[in-house]
Coordinates of C-alpha atoms in Angstrom, one line a residue:
M1 CA -23.5 -2.7 -32.5
A2 CA -25.6 -5.7 -31.5
L3 CA -24.8 -7.8 -28.5
P4 CA -23.5 -10.4 -28.0
D5 CA -20.4 -10.4 -30.2
N6 CA -19.5 -13.4 -32.2
P7 CA -17.9 -16.0 -29.9
K8 CA -15.0 -16.7 -32.2
T9 CA -14.4 -12.9 -32.4
I10 CA -14.4 -12.7 -28.6
A11 CA -12.0 -15.6 -28.3
A12 CA -9.6 -14.2 -30.9
L13 CA -9.6 -10.7 -29.2
L14 CA -9.0 -12.2 -25.8
D15 CA -6.1 -14.1 -27.3
R16 CA -4.7 -10.9 -28.6
V17 CA -5.1 -9.1 -25.3
A18 CA -3.4 -12.1 -23.6
H19 CA -0.5 -11.9 -26.1
H20 CA -0.2 -8.1 -25.5
T21 CA 0.0 -8.7 -21.7
A22 CA 2.4 -11.7 -22.1
S23 CA 4.8 -9.5 -24.1
R24 CA 5.4 -7.5 -21.0
F25 CA 6.9 -10.6 -19.3
E26 CA 8.8 -12.1 -22.2
D27 CA 12.2 -10.5 -21.3
L28 CA 12.2 -8.8 -18.0
S29 CA 15.9 -7.9 -18.4
N30 CA 15.0 -5.8 -21.5
P31 CA 15.6 -2.1 -20.6
Q32 CA 12.4 -1.1 -22.3
Q33 CA 10.4 -3.3 -19.9
R34 CA 12.1 -1.6 -17.0
Q35 CA 11.6 2.0 -18.0
T36 CA 8.8 4.1 -16.5
L37 CA 7.5 6.5 -19.2
P38 CA 4.8 5.4 -21.6
L39 CA 5.9 3.9 -24.9
Q40 CA 4.1 6.8 -26.5
P41 CA 2.6 9.9 -24.9
F42 CA -1.2 10.3 -24.7
P43 CA -2.5 11.9 -26.7
S44 CA -0.2 11.3 -29.6
F45 CA 0.9 14.6 -31.1
T46 CA 3.5 16.1 -33.4
T47 CA 5.8 18.6 -31.6
T48 CA 8.0 21.1 -33.4
T49 CA 11.0 22.1 -31.2
A50 CA 12.8 25.3 -32.1
T51 CA 16.4 25.7 -31.0
T52 CA 19.1 28.4 -31.7
T53 CA 20.7 26.3 -34.5
T54 CA 18.2 23.7 -35.7
T55 CA 14.5 22.8 -35.8
T56 CA 13.7 19.3 -34.9
T57 CA 10.3 17.7 -35.5
T58 CA 9.4 14.7 -33.3
T59 CA 6.4 12.7 -34.3
T60 CA 4.7 10.2 -32.0
S61 CA 3.5 7.2 -33.9
T62 CA -0.1 6.1 -33.7
L63 CA 0.8 2.6 -35.0
P64 CA 0.5 -0.4 -32.7
P65 CA 3.7 -1.0 -30.6
Q66 CA 4.8 -4.0 -32.6
Q67 CA 4.9 -1.8 -35.8
Q68 CA 6.8 1.1 -34.3
Q69 CA 10.5 1.7 -34.4
Q70 CA 11.6 1.2 -30.8
P71 CA 13.2 4.1 -29.0
P72 CA 16.8 3.9 -27.7
S73 CA 17.5 2.0 -24.6
Q74 CA 16.5 3.8 -21.4
D75 CA 19.8 2.9 -19.8
Q76 CA 21.8 5.1 -22.2
G77 CA 21.2 8.1 -19.9
S78 CA 18.6 10.8 -20.1
G79 CA 19.5 12.7 -23.2
S80 CA 18.5 10.2 -25.9
V81 CA 15.2 9.5 -24.2
Q82 CA 14.3 13.2 -23.9
E83 CA 15.0 13.7 -27.6
T84 CA 12.6 10.9 -28.6
R85 CA 9.8 11.7 -26.2
A86 CA 7.3 14.1 -27.5
H87 CA 6.1 15.1 -24.0
A88 CA 9.7 15.7 -22.9
A89 CA 10.2 18.0 -25.8
A90 CA 6.9 19.7 -25.1
A91 CA 8.3 20.6 -21.6
A92 CA 10.6 23.2 -23.2
G93 CA 9.1 26.7 -23.4
N94 CA 9.7 27.2 -27.1
N95 CA 7.7 24.2 -28.5
K96 CA 4.7 24.3 -30.8
T97 CA 2.3 21.4 -30.4
V98 CA 0.2 20.3 -33.4
V99 CA -2.4 17.6 -32.8
D100 CA -2.8 15.2 -35.7
P101 CA -6.3 14.6 -37.1
A102 CA -6.5 11.0 -35.9
T103 CA -5.7 12.1 -32.3
Q104 CA -8.0 15.1 -32.5
S105 CA -10.8 12.7 -33.5
F106 CA -10.0 10.4 -30.6
L107 CA -10.0 13.2 -28.1
S108 CA -13.5 14.3 -29.2
I109 CA -15.1 10.9 -28.6
E110 CA -18.5 11.0 -27.1
L111 CA -21.2 8.4 -26.5
T112 CA -22.7 7.3 -29.9
Q113 CA -25.9 5.6 -30.7
Q114 CA -24.5 2.5 -32.3
G115 CA -20.9 2.2 -30.9
V116 CA -17.9 1.2 -32.9
G117 CA -17.9 -2.5 -32.0
L118 CA -15.7 -4.7 -30.0
E119 CA -12.9 -5.1 -32.6
S120 CA -12.4 -1.4 -33.1
T121 CA -12.5 -0.8 -29.3
V122 CA -9.9 -3.5 -28.6
E123 CA -7.7 -1.9 -31.3
E124 CA -7.8 1.4 -29.5
L125 CA -7.1 -0.2 -26.2
L126 CA -4.0 -2.0 -27.4
S127 CA -2.6 0.5 -29.9
R128 CA -3.4 3.8 -28.3
I129 CA -4.5 3.6 -24.7
G130 CA -2.2 0.8 -23.4
P131 CA 1.0 2.2 -24.8
S132 CA 0.1 5.6 -23.3
M133 CA 0.1 4.4 -19.7
A134 CA 3.1 4.9 -17.4
N135 CA 4.8 1.7 -16.5
S136 CA 3.8 1.8 -12.8
T137 CA 4.2 -2.0 -12.6
G138 CA 7.8 -1.7 -13.6
P139 CA 10.8 -2.3 -11.3
R140 CA 11.9 1.3 -11.2
Y141 CA 8.7 3.0 -10.5
F142 CA 9.5 4.4 -7.0
G143 CA 6.6 6.9 -6.7
L144 CA 4.2 6.7 -3.8
V145 CA 4.4 3.2 -2.4
T146 CA 3.3 1.3 -5.4
G147 CA 3.7 -2.5 -5.8
G148 CA 3.7 -4.3 -9.1
V149 CA 1.5 -7.3 -9.9
T150 CA 3.0 -10.7 -9.5
P151 CA 2.2 -13.1 -12.4
A152 CA 0.1 -15.3 -10.1
A153 CA -2.0 -12.3 -9.0
L154 CA -2.4 -11.0 -12.5
L155 CA -3.7 -14.3 -13.8
A156 CA -6.0 -14.7 -10.8
D157 CA -7.4 -11.2 -11.5
W158 CA -8.3 -12.3 -15.0
V159 CA -10.3 -15.1 -13.5
V160 CA -12.0 -12.6 -11.1
S161 CA -13.3 -10.6 -14.0
T162 CA -14.2 -13.7 -16.0
Y163 CA -16.5 -15.1 -13.3
D164 CA -17.5 -11.7 -11.8
Q165 CA -18.5 -12.9 -8.4
N166 CA -20.1 -10.6 -5.8
T167 CA -18.5 -12.0 -2.7
I168 CA -20.7 -10.5 0.0
L169 CA -22.1 -13.7 1.5
Y170 CA -20.4 -16.5 3.4
S171 CA -21.7 -19.6 1.8
P172 CA -19.3 -22.5 2.0
E173 CA -22.0 -25.0 1.2
A174 CA -23.1 -23.3 -2.0
M175 CA -21.9 -24.3 -5.5
S176 CA -19.6 -21.2 -5.8
G177 CA -16.3 -21.7 -4.1
Y178 CA -15.4 -18.1 -3.4
S179 CA -16.2 -18.4 0.4
V180 CA -13.7 -21.3 0.8
I181 CA -11.0 -19.5 -1.2
T182 CA -11.7 -16.3 0.8
E183 CA -11.3 -18.1 4.1
Q184 CA -8.1 -19.8 2.9
A185 CA -6.6 -16.5 1.6
M186 CA -7.3 -14.6 4.7
K187 CA -5.8 -17.3 6.9
M188 CA -2.7 -17.1 4.7
A189 CA -2.6 -13.4 5.2
V190 CA -2.8 -13.7 9.0
D191 CA 0.0 -16.3 8.8
L192 CA 2.1 -14.2 6.5
F193 CA 2.3 -11.5 9.2
H194 CA 3.0 -14.1 11.9
L195 CA -0.1 -13.2 13.9
P196 CA -1.7 -15.8 16.1
R197 CA -4.6 -17.6 14.4
E198 CA -7.3 -19.9 15.7
K199 CA -6.7 -23.5 14.9
E200 CA -9.4 -25.2 13.0
D201 CA -10.8 -28.6 13.8
S202 CA -9.3 -29.9 10.6
D203 CA -5.9 -28.7 11.7
D204 CA -5.6 -30.2 15.1
H205 CA -8.3 -33.0 14.8
H206 CA -10.1 -31.9 17.9
D207 CA -13.8 -32.4 17.9
H208 CA -16.3 -29.5 18.0
H209 CA -16.7 -29.7 21.8
N210 CA -13.0 -29.5 22.5
H211 CA -12.7 -26.7 20.1
H212 CA -15.0 -24.5 22.1
Q213 CA -13.3 -25.6 25.3
D214 CA -10.1 -24.1 23.8
D215 CA -12.0 -20.9 23.1
D216 CA -13.2 -20.7 26.8
R217 CA -9.7 -21.4 28.0
D218 CA -8.2 -18.6 25.8
D219 CA -10.7 -16.1 27.2
K220 CA -9.6 -16.9 30.7
E221 CA -5.8 -17.3 30.3
E222 CA -3.1 -14.7 29.8
G223 CA 0.4 -15.8 29.1
T224 CA 2.5 -16.6 26.1
V225 CA 1.3 -16.0 22.6
R226 CA 3.2 -18.3 20.2
T227 CA 3.7 -17.2 16.6
A228 CA 6.1 -18.2 13.8
L229 CA 8.3 -15.3 14.9
G230 CA 8.8 -16.7 18.4
T231 CA 7.0 -16.0 21.6
A232 CA 5.5 -12.9 23.1
T233 CA 4.7 -12.9 26.8
I234 CA 1.5 -11.1 27.6
T235 CA 0.8 -10.8 31.3
T236 CA -1.6 -8.9 33.5
A237 CA 1.3 -8.1 35.9
S238 CA 3.0 -6.1 33.2
G239 CA -0.2 -4.3 32.4
V240 CA -0.7 -5.9 28.9
G241 CA -3.6 -8.3 28.8
V242 CA -4.7 -10.6 26.0
G243 CA -7.1 -7.7 25.2
V244 CA -5.3 -4.4 25.0
G245 CA -7.6 -1.7 26.4
G246 CA -8.6 -3.3 29.7
R247 CA -10.8 -6.1 28.3
K248 CA -9.9 -9.7 27.6
E249 CA -10.1 -10.0 23.8
S250 CA -9.4 -13.1 21.8
R251 CA -5.7 -13.4 21.1
Y252 CA -6.5 -14.7 17.6
F253 CA -6.7 -12.6 14.4
R254 CA -8.8 -12.8 11.3
A255 CA -8.6 -10.7 8.1
M256 CA -10.7 -9.3 5.4
T257 CA -10.1 -7.3 2.2
T258 CA -11.0 -3.6 1.6
T259 CA -10.4 -1.2 -1.2
G260 CA -7.1 0.0 0.3
S261 CA -5.4 1.3 3.3
T262 CA -7.7 4.4 3.5
A263 CA -10.7 2.1 3.7
S264 CA -9.0 -0.1 6.3
N265 CA -8.2 3.0 8.4
V266 CA -11.9 4.1 8.1
V267 CA -13.0 0.6 9.2
G268 CA -10.5 0.5 12.0
M269 CA -11.5 3.9 13.3
A270 CA -15.2 3.0 13.1
V271 CA -14.6 -0.3 14.9
G272 CA -12.5 1.5 17.5
R273 CA -15.2 4.1 18.1
Q274 CA -17.9 1.4 18.5
W275 CA -15.7 -0.5 20.9
L276 CA -15.1 2.6 23.0
G277 CA -18.8 3.3 23.0
I278 CA -19.7 -0.1 24.2
H279 CA -16.9 -0.8 26.6
D280 CA -15.8 2.6 27.8
R281 CA -19.0 4.7 27.6
G282 CA -21.9 2.2 27.7
V283 CA -23.4 3.6 24.5
D284 CA -24.1 1.7 21.3
Y285 CA -23.1 4.3 18.7
S286 CA -24.4 2.1 15.9
Q287 CA -27.9 2.5 17.3
E288 CA -27.9 5.7 19.3
G289 CA -25.6 7.9 17.2
Y290 CA -22.2 9.4 18.0
D291 CA -21.8 11.9 20.9
G292 CA -18.5 13.5 20.0
Q293 CA -16.6 12.0 22.9
V294 CA -13.7 10.2 21.2
V295 CA -10.3 11.6 20.6
V296 CA -7.6 10.0 18.3
L297 CA -4.0 10.2 19.4
T298 CA -1.3 9.5 16.8
N299 CA 2.2 10.3 15.5
M300 CA 3.7 10.1 12.0
A301 CA 0.2 9.2 10.8
H302 CA -0.8 8.9 7.2
A303 CA -3.2 11.6 5.8
S304 CA -5.9 9.0 5.6
V305 CA -6.2 9.1 9.5
W306 CA -7.5 12.6 9.3
K307 CA -9.7 11.7 6.3
A308 CA -11.2 8.8 8.3
A309 CA -11.9 11.1 11.2
S310 CA -13.7 13.5 8.9
I311 CA -15.8 10.8 7.2
L312 CA -16.9 9.3 10.4
G313 CA -17.8 12.6 12.0
I314 CA -15.2 12.4 14.7
G315 CA -13.6 15.5 13.2
R316 CA -10.1 16.3 12.0
R317 CA -9.5 18.5 15.0
Q318 CA -10.0 15.5 17.2
V319 CA -6.9 13.8 15.8
V320 CA -4.1 14.9 18.1
E321 CA -0.5 14.5 17.1
I322 CA 2.0 13.6 19.8
P323 CA 5.5 14.3 18.5
G324 CA 7.9 11.6 19.4
M325 CA 5.3 9.0 20.3
G326 CA 6.9 5.6 19.8
V327 CA 10.1 6.8 18.3
T328 CA 11.9 9.0 20.9
K329 CA 14.7 7.1 22.6
E330 CA 14.6 9.6 25.5
D331 CA 11.0 8.7 26.3
E332 CA 11.0 4.9 26.2
K333 CA 8.4 4.8 29.0
E334 CA 6.1 7.0 26.7
Q335 CA 5.4 9.4 29.5
T336 CA 4.2 12.0 27.1
L337 CA 1.6 9.7 25.6
E338 CA 0.5 8.5 29.1
K339 CA 0.1 12.1 30.2
E340 CA -1.9 12.9 27.1
V341 CA -4.2 9.9 27.6
K342 CA -4.8 10.8 31.2
K343 CA -5.6 14.4 30.3
W344 CA -8.2 13.4 27.8
K345 CA -9.7 10.7 30.1
E346 CA -10.0 13.2 32.9
A347 CA -11.8 15.5 30.5
G348 CA -14.4 12.8 30.0
K349 CA -13.2 11.7 26.6
S350 CA -12.5 8.1 25.3
V351 CA -9.2 7.5 23.7
M352 CA -8.1 5.7 20.5
V353 CA -4.5 5.4 19.6
F354 CA -3.5 5.1 15.9
L355 CA 0.1 3.9 15.7
A356 CA 2.2 4.0 12.4
F357 CA 4.2 1.0 11.5
G358 CA 6.4 2.4 8.7
E359 CA 6.1 6.2 8.4
V360 CA 5.1 7.0 4.9
N361 CA 8.0 9.4 4.1
T362 CA 10.8 7.4 5.7
G363 CA 9.7 3.9 6.8
I364 CA 10.5 4.7 10.4
F365 CA 8.8 2.5 13.0
A366 CA 7.5 3.0 16.4
R367 CA 10.1 1.6 18.9
N368 CA 8.0 1.3 22.0
T369 CA 5.0 -0.6 20.8
R370 CA 4.8 -2.8 23.8
R371 CA 4.8 0.1 26.2
I372 CA 2.2 1.9 24.2
A373 CA 0.0 -1.2 24.3
Q374 CA 0.5 -1.3 28.0
I375 CA -0.7 2.3 28.4
C376 CA -3.7 1.5 26.2
H377 CA -4.5 -1.5 28.5
Q378 CA -4.2 0.4 31.7
H379 CA -6.3 3.4 30.5
H380 CA -8.9 1.5 28.5
A381 CA -7.9 2.9 25.1
Y382 CA -8.3 1.2 21.7
L383 CA -5.1 0.5 19.8
H384 CA -5.1 0.4 16.0
I385 CA -1.8 0.0 14.1
D386 CA -1.5 1.3 10.5
G387 CA 1.0 -1.0 8.9
A388 CA 0.0 -0.3 5.3
F389 CA 3.4 -1.3 4.0
G390 CA 5.5 -1.5 7.1
I391 CA 3.7 -4.7 8.2
Y392 CA 5.6 -6.6 5.5
A393 CA 8.8 -6.3 7.6
R394 CA 7.4 -9.3 9.4
C395 CA 7.9 -11.4 6.3
S396 CA 11.7 -11.3 6.8
P397 CA 13.5 -12.5 9.9
Q398 CA 16.0 -9.7 9.2
Y399 CA 13.4 -6.9 9.4
A400 CA 10.8 -8.5 11.6
P401 CA 12.1 -6.9 14.8
L402 CA 11.0 -3.5 13.5
A403 CA 7.4 -4.6 13.7
D404 CA 7.6 -6.1 17.1
G405 CA 4.4 -5.9 19.1
L406 CA 2.0 -5.9 16.2
E407 CA 0.0 -8.7 17.8
L408 CA -0.9 -6.4 20.7
A409 CA -3.2 -4.2 18.6
H410 CA -7.0 -4.5 18.5
S411 CA -6.9 -4.0 14.7
I412 CA -4.4 -3.5 11.9
T413 CA -4.3 -1.9 8.5
A414 CA -2.3 -3.5 5.7
C415 CA -2.3 -2.9 2.0
G416 CA -2.3 -5.6 -0.7
H417 CA -1.6 -3.4 -3.7
K418 CA 1.6 -2.2 -2.0
W419 CA 4.1 -4.8 -1.0
L420 CA 1.9 -7.9 -1.5
N421 CA 2.0 -6.9 -5.2
V422 CA -1.6 -7.7 -6.1
P423 CA -3.7 -5.5 -8.4
Y424 CA -5.5 -2.3 -7.4
D425 CA -7.5 -2.0 -5.4
C426 CA -6.9 -4.2 -2.4
G427 CA -6.4 -3.4 1.3
L428 CA -6.4 -5.7 4.3
F429 CA -8.0 -5.2 7.6
L430 CA -6.8 -7.6 10.4
Y431 CA -8.7 -7.7 13.7
R432 CA -9.1 -9.7 16.8
Q433 CA -11.8 -12.3 16.0
S434 CA -13.7 -11.5 19.2
L435 CA -14.6 -8.1 17.6
E436 CA -16.4 -9.7 14.7
K437 CA -19.7 -10.7 16.3
T438 CA -19.8 -8.2 19.2
I439 CA -18.6 -5.0 17.5
M440 CA -18.3 -5.3 13.7
E441 CA -21.6 -7.0 12.9
P442 CA -23.8 -4.5 14.9
L443 CA -21.8 -1.7 13.2
F444 CA -21.8 -2.8 9.6
S445 CA -24.6 -5.3 9.2
S446 CA -27.3 -5.0 6.4
T447 CA -30.6 -6.8 6.8
A448 CA -33.1 -7.6 4.2
A449 CA -35.7 -10.2 3.5
Y450 CA -33.5 -11.8 0.8
L451 CA -30.4 -12.0 3.0
R452 CA -30.3 -14.8 5.5
P453 CA -27.8 -15.1 8.3
S454 CA -24.6 -17.0 7.6
G455 CA -25.5 -19.7 10.1
T456 CA -21.8 -20.2 10.8
R457 CA -19.1 -18.8 13.1
F458 CA -18.1 -16.5 10.2
S459 CA -20.0 -13.4 9.4
H460 CA -21.1 -12.4 5.9
P461 CA -18.4 -10.1 4.5
M462 CA -21.1 -7.4 3.8
N463 CA -21.9 -7.4 7.6
I464 CA -18.4 -6.6 8.8
S465 CA -17.3 -4.1 6.1
I466 CA -18.4 -1.0 4.2
E467 CA -19.5 -2.3 0.9
N468 CA -22.6 -4.3 0.1
S469 CA -21.1 -5.3 -3.2
Q470 CA -17.5 -6.6 -3.3
R471 CA -15.1 -7.8 -6.0
F472 CA -13.4 -11.1 -5.4
R473 CA -10.2 -9.4 -4.2
E474 CA -9.3 -12.4 -2.2
L475 CA -8.5 -14.5 -5.2
P476 CA -5.3 -12.6 -6.3
V477 CA -4.2 -12.7 -2.7
W478 CA -4.8 -16.4 -2.5
A479 CA -3.0 -17.0 -5.8
T480 CA 0.1 -15.0 -5.1
L481 CA 0.5 -16.5 -1.6
R482 CA -0.2 -20.0 -2.9
A483 CA 2.3 -19.6 -5.7
Y484 CA 5.2 -18.0 -3.8
G485 CA 4.7 -18.7 -0.2
R486 CA 6.6 -17.2 2.8
E487 CA 10.0 -17.6 1.1
G488 CA 8.9 -15.7 -2.0
Y489 CA 7.7 -12.7 0.0
C490 CA 10.8 -12.8 2.3
K491 CA 12.9 -12.5 -0.9
I492 CA 10.9 -9.6 -2.3
V493 CA 11.1 -7.6 1.0
E494 CA 14.8 -8.2 1.5
E495 CA 15.8 -7.4 -2.1
N496 CA 13.7 -4.2 -2.1
C497 CA 15.3 -3.2 1.2
R498 CA 18.8 -4.0 -0.2
F499 CA 18.1 -1.7 -3.1
A500 CA 17.0 1.1 -0.8
R501 CA 20.0 0.6 1.4
T502 CA 22.3 0.7 -1.7
M503 CA 20.8 4.0 -2.8
Y504 CA 21.0 5.4 0.7
D505 CA 24.6 4.4 1.2
W506 CA 25.6 5.8 -2.2
M507 CA 24.0 9.1 -1.5
K508 CA 25.4 9.4 2.0
G509 CA 28.8 7.9 1.6
V510 CA 29.8 8.2 -2.1
R511 CA 28.0 11.3 -3.5
P512 CA 27.1 13.6 -0.6
D513 CA 28.2 16.4 -2.9
L514 CA 25.2 15.7 -5.1
Y515 CA 22.6 14.3 -2.7
T516 CA 21.7 14.7 0.9
V517 CA 19.7 12.0 2.7
L518 CA 17.4 13.5 5.3
T519 CA 17.2 10.7 7.8
E520 CA 19.7 9.2 10.1
E521 CA 18.9 5.7 9.0
C522 CA 17.2 3.7 6.2
P523 CA 15.3 1.1 8.2
L524 CA 13.3 -0.4 5.4
N525 CA 12.5 0.4 1.8
I526 CA 12.3 4.2 1.6
V527 CA 14.9 6.8 0.9
V528 CA 14.1 10.5 1.4
F529 CA 16.6 13.0 0.0
C530 CA 17.2 16.3 -1.6
Q531 CA 19.8 17.9 -3.8
T532 CA 22.9 19.1 -2.0
P533 CA 23.3 22.8 -2.6
P534 CA 26.3 23.4 -5.0
S535 CA 28.0 25.7 -2.5
S536 CA 28.3 23.0 0.1
S537 CA 28.5 19.2 0.5
S538 CA 27.4 19.5 4.1
S539 CA 23.9 18.3 5.1
S540 CA 23.8 21.1 7.7
S541 CA 23.3 23.7 5.0
V542 CA 20.5 21.9 3.1
G543 CA 17.8 24.4 3.9
G544 CA 19.8 27.5 3.2
D545 CA 19.1 30.6 5.3
G546 CA 15.5 31.3 6.2
Q547 CA 12.5 31.3 3.9
E548 CA 14.4 32.5 0.9
G549 CA 16.8 29.6 1.1
M550 CA 14.0 27.1 1.6
E551 CA 12.2 28.4 -1.5
A552 CA 15.4 28.1 -3.5
L553 CA 15.8 24.5 -2.3
E554 CA 12.2 23.7 -3.3
E555 CA 12.7 25.2 -6.7
R556 CA 15.9 23.2 -7.3
N557 CA 14.4 20.0 -6.0
T558 CA 11.3 20.5 -8.2
L559 CA 13.5 20.9 -11.2
L560 CA 15.7 18.0 -10.3
L561 CA 12.7 15.7 -9.8
K562 CA 11.3 16.8 -13.2
R563 CA 14.6 16.0 -14.9
I564 CA 14.9 12.6 -13.2
N565 CA 11.4 11.5 -14.1
E566 CA 11.6 12.7 -17.7
T567 CA 14.5 10.3 -18.3
G568 CA 12.2 7.3 -18.0
V569 CA 15.0 5.4 -16.2
A570 CA 13.1 5.7 -12.9
Y571 CA 10.2 7.5 -11.3
F572 CA 10.3 9.3 -7.9
S573 CA 7.7 11.4 -6.1
P574 CA 8.0 14.7 -4.2
T575 CA 7.5 15.0 -0.4
V576 CA 8.2 17.3 2.5
W577 CA 10.2 16.0 5.5
K578 CA 10.4 18.1 8.6
G579 CA 9.6 21.2 6.6
R580 CA 12.2 20.5 3.9
P581 CA 11.2 20.0 0.3
A582 CA 12.4 16.5 -0.6
I583 CA 12.3 13.6 -3.1
R584 CA 11.2 10.1 -2.0
A585 CA 12.0 6.7 -3.4
A586 CA 9.8 3.8 -2.2
I587 CA 10.9 0.4 -3.5
S588 CA 8.2 -2.2 -3.3
N589 CA 8.1 -4.1 -6.6
W590 CA 8.7 -7.8 -7.0
K591 CA 10.8 -7.1 -10.2
T592 CA 13.3 -4.7 -8.6
T593 CA 16.8 -6.0 -8.2
V594 CA 20.1 -4.4 -7.3
E595 CA 21.8 -6.3 -10.1
L596 CA 19.5 -5.2 -12.9
D597 CA 18.3 -1.8 -11.7
W598 CA 20.8 0.0 -9.5
E599 CA 23.5 0.8 -12.0
P600 CA 21.2 2.5 -14.6
V601 CA 19.5 4.4 -11.7
R602 CA 22.9 5.4 -10.3
I603 CA 24.2 6.7 -13.6
M604 CA 21.0 8.6 -14.2
L605 CA 21.0 10.2 -10.7
E606 CA 24.6 11.2 -11.1
E607 CA 24.0 12.7 -14.6
Q608 CA 21.0 14.7 -13.6
A609 CA 22.3 16.1 -10.3
T610 CA 25.7 17.0 -11.9
A611 CA 24.0 18.7 -14.9
L612 CA 21.8 20.7 -12.6
A613 CA 24.7 21.7 -10.3
I614 CA 26.6 23.4 -13.1
Q615 CA 23.7 25.4 -14.4

């Protein structure tokens, strides 16, 4: 088909797509908007289900959603849903699947010479592909740590694709306004997490000369850092300086976007290694190459920490786990960590500490962050905090104490497509601004005849990050923070945590005969649990006896999770906690409420565990 398409056709199809999207927001209390399974499985198929008494044929419609007969409410329990879901029926071992001709044709699509045209493609997008996608933006999608997309972020993301900016250069004087919006969005992100941020001349009406005088004073002084959460005293006498790791770094933070938490951890580890090379070893790794002399100490770390070490050539075996680091009440002085740091330093290694704020399975936080930061300062170690979702605890006065000491890190990972509820893919990397020119630019900069220096105190985004081409990810961040502010995100965090606590209390206090929670507390937004064995309601018998009992537990939890997810009422994901097969619920969606979502989820959980227990 010839390009371009007719402008009127384009406008009409854009309007249709907008209407399709708007229909998902028209009635958020509608049970169908809150379910997790696709409206129709992909691919569409006809399934014949044989039983001992009857033969039932379930046909998945290929009509557009508005022409289909809607399935029963997802809140009626699991049975009616399974009976009307072709893929749920196909899960039984005695089904015969027959693919209809239209679906068979769709599955055999290949690149054609002419194409089918815009109108036919949009028809397929809306009538076949869209309805086949899981409702991962829904309020009961508790798998992984998946945020939804706020309306402000969604609309901004449309604008991003409409204008298709490549935001690699900082050009506030240019006609494009993305640099200004990027700067505003990243300032708001720093403020959202209550990190100290440099005041601008426009904020405090100081002239340029006084502004730099303030910078000089900040480099010389150590004392009290004031944030919206209160004050944090940082003194040389206590061993914690303005720059953790033995150097005086700026107390102020900046932020930039990445593709996600993994990319932020890669950037953080790369920056940490370069910092250690320059300040601990006297080697510029960006120029001379890496000498294999850095070790990474961590506890409760996300898998991306090992991935980052592999990508950067540090090596997975150079990531050393220290059980109990930051969380053991008996070792509040972190003597184990300090001994480990000393051991590696005496062996001639430089040390980087990766600290988890919100363990991915449980939401558990490090308790002794200030002491850990003190050890890093005393022994010239680099401190990075992975706060992918846990950092959002700082949005709420109720939960902020969990994330105490965040401002003592050199750099921080956060994730936008988790609790910020902006579209995939969006990570955040927060860093002390003194790292930007001295460490990050030499490490990441790209030079070419057609790329001029920024000429400002801000670096080009391409010179402090991985990509040389970047989507305008900052616009959805700007829009959602502009629209909802601190109060909006405080409410999201607190309501999600209230839902998690409600589930945790119900499992632990009301139905321990059905479910066993595997942690002593529910500090934030995650509940990790398993099925209570039918023979006992005691959590002490969860694992059974030996390997055989563990395998039986895993089998039952796998079956329970399958039953739960096939209801469409909610979606959970599997995990392993302290060697035990488990199920995890991570609540991080702006739509989730106790009032609208807990009762249907509770009924479904009760039904599925009870049915499995009597089998």
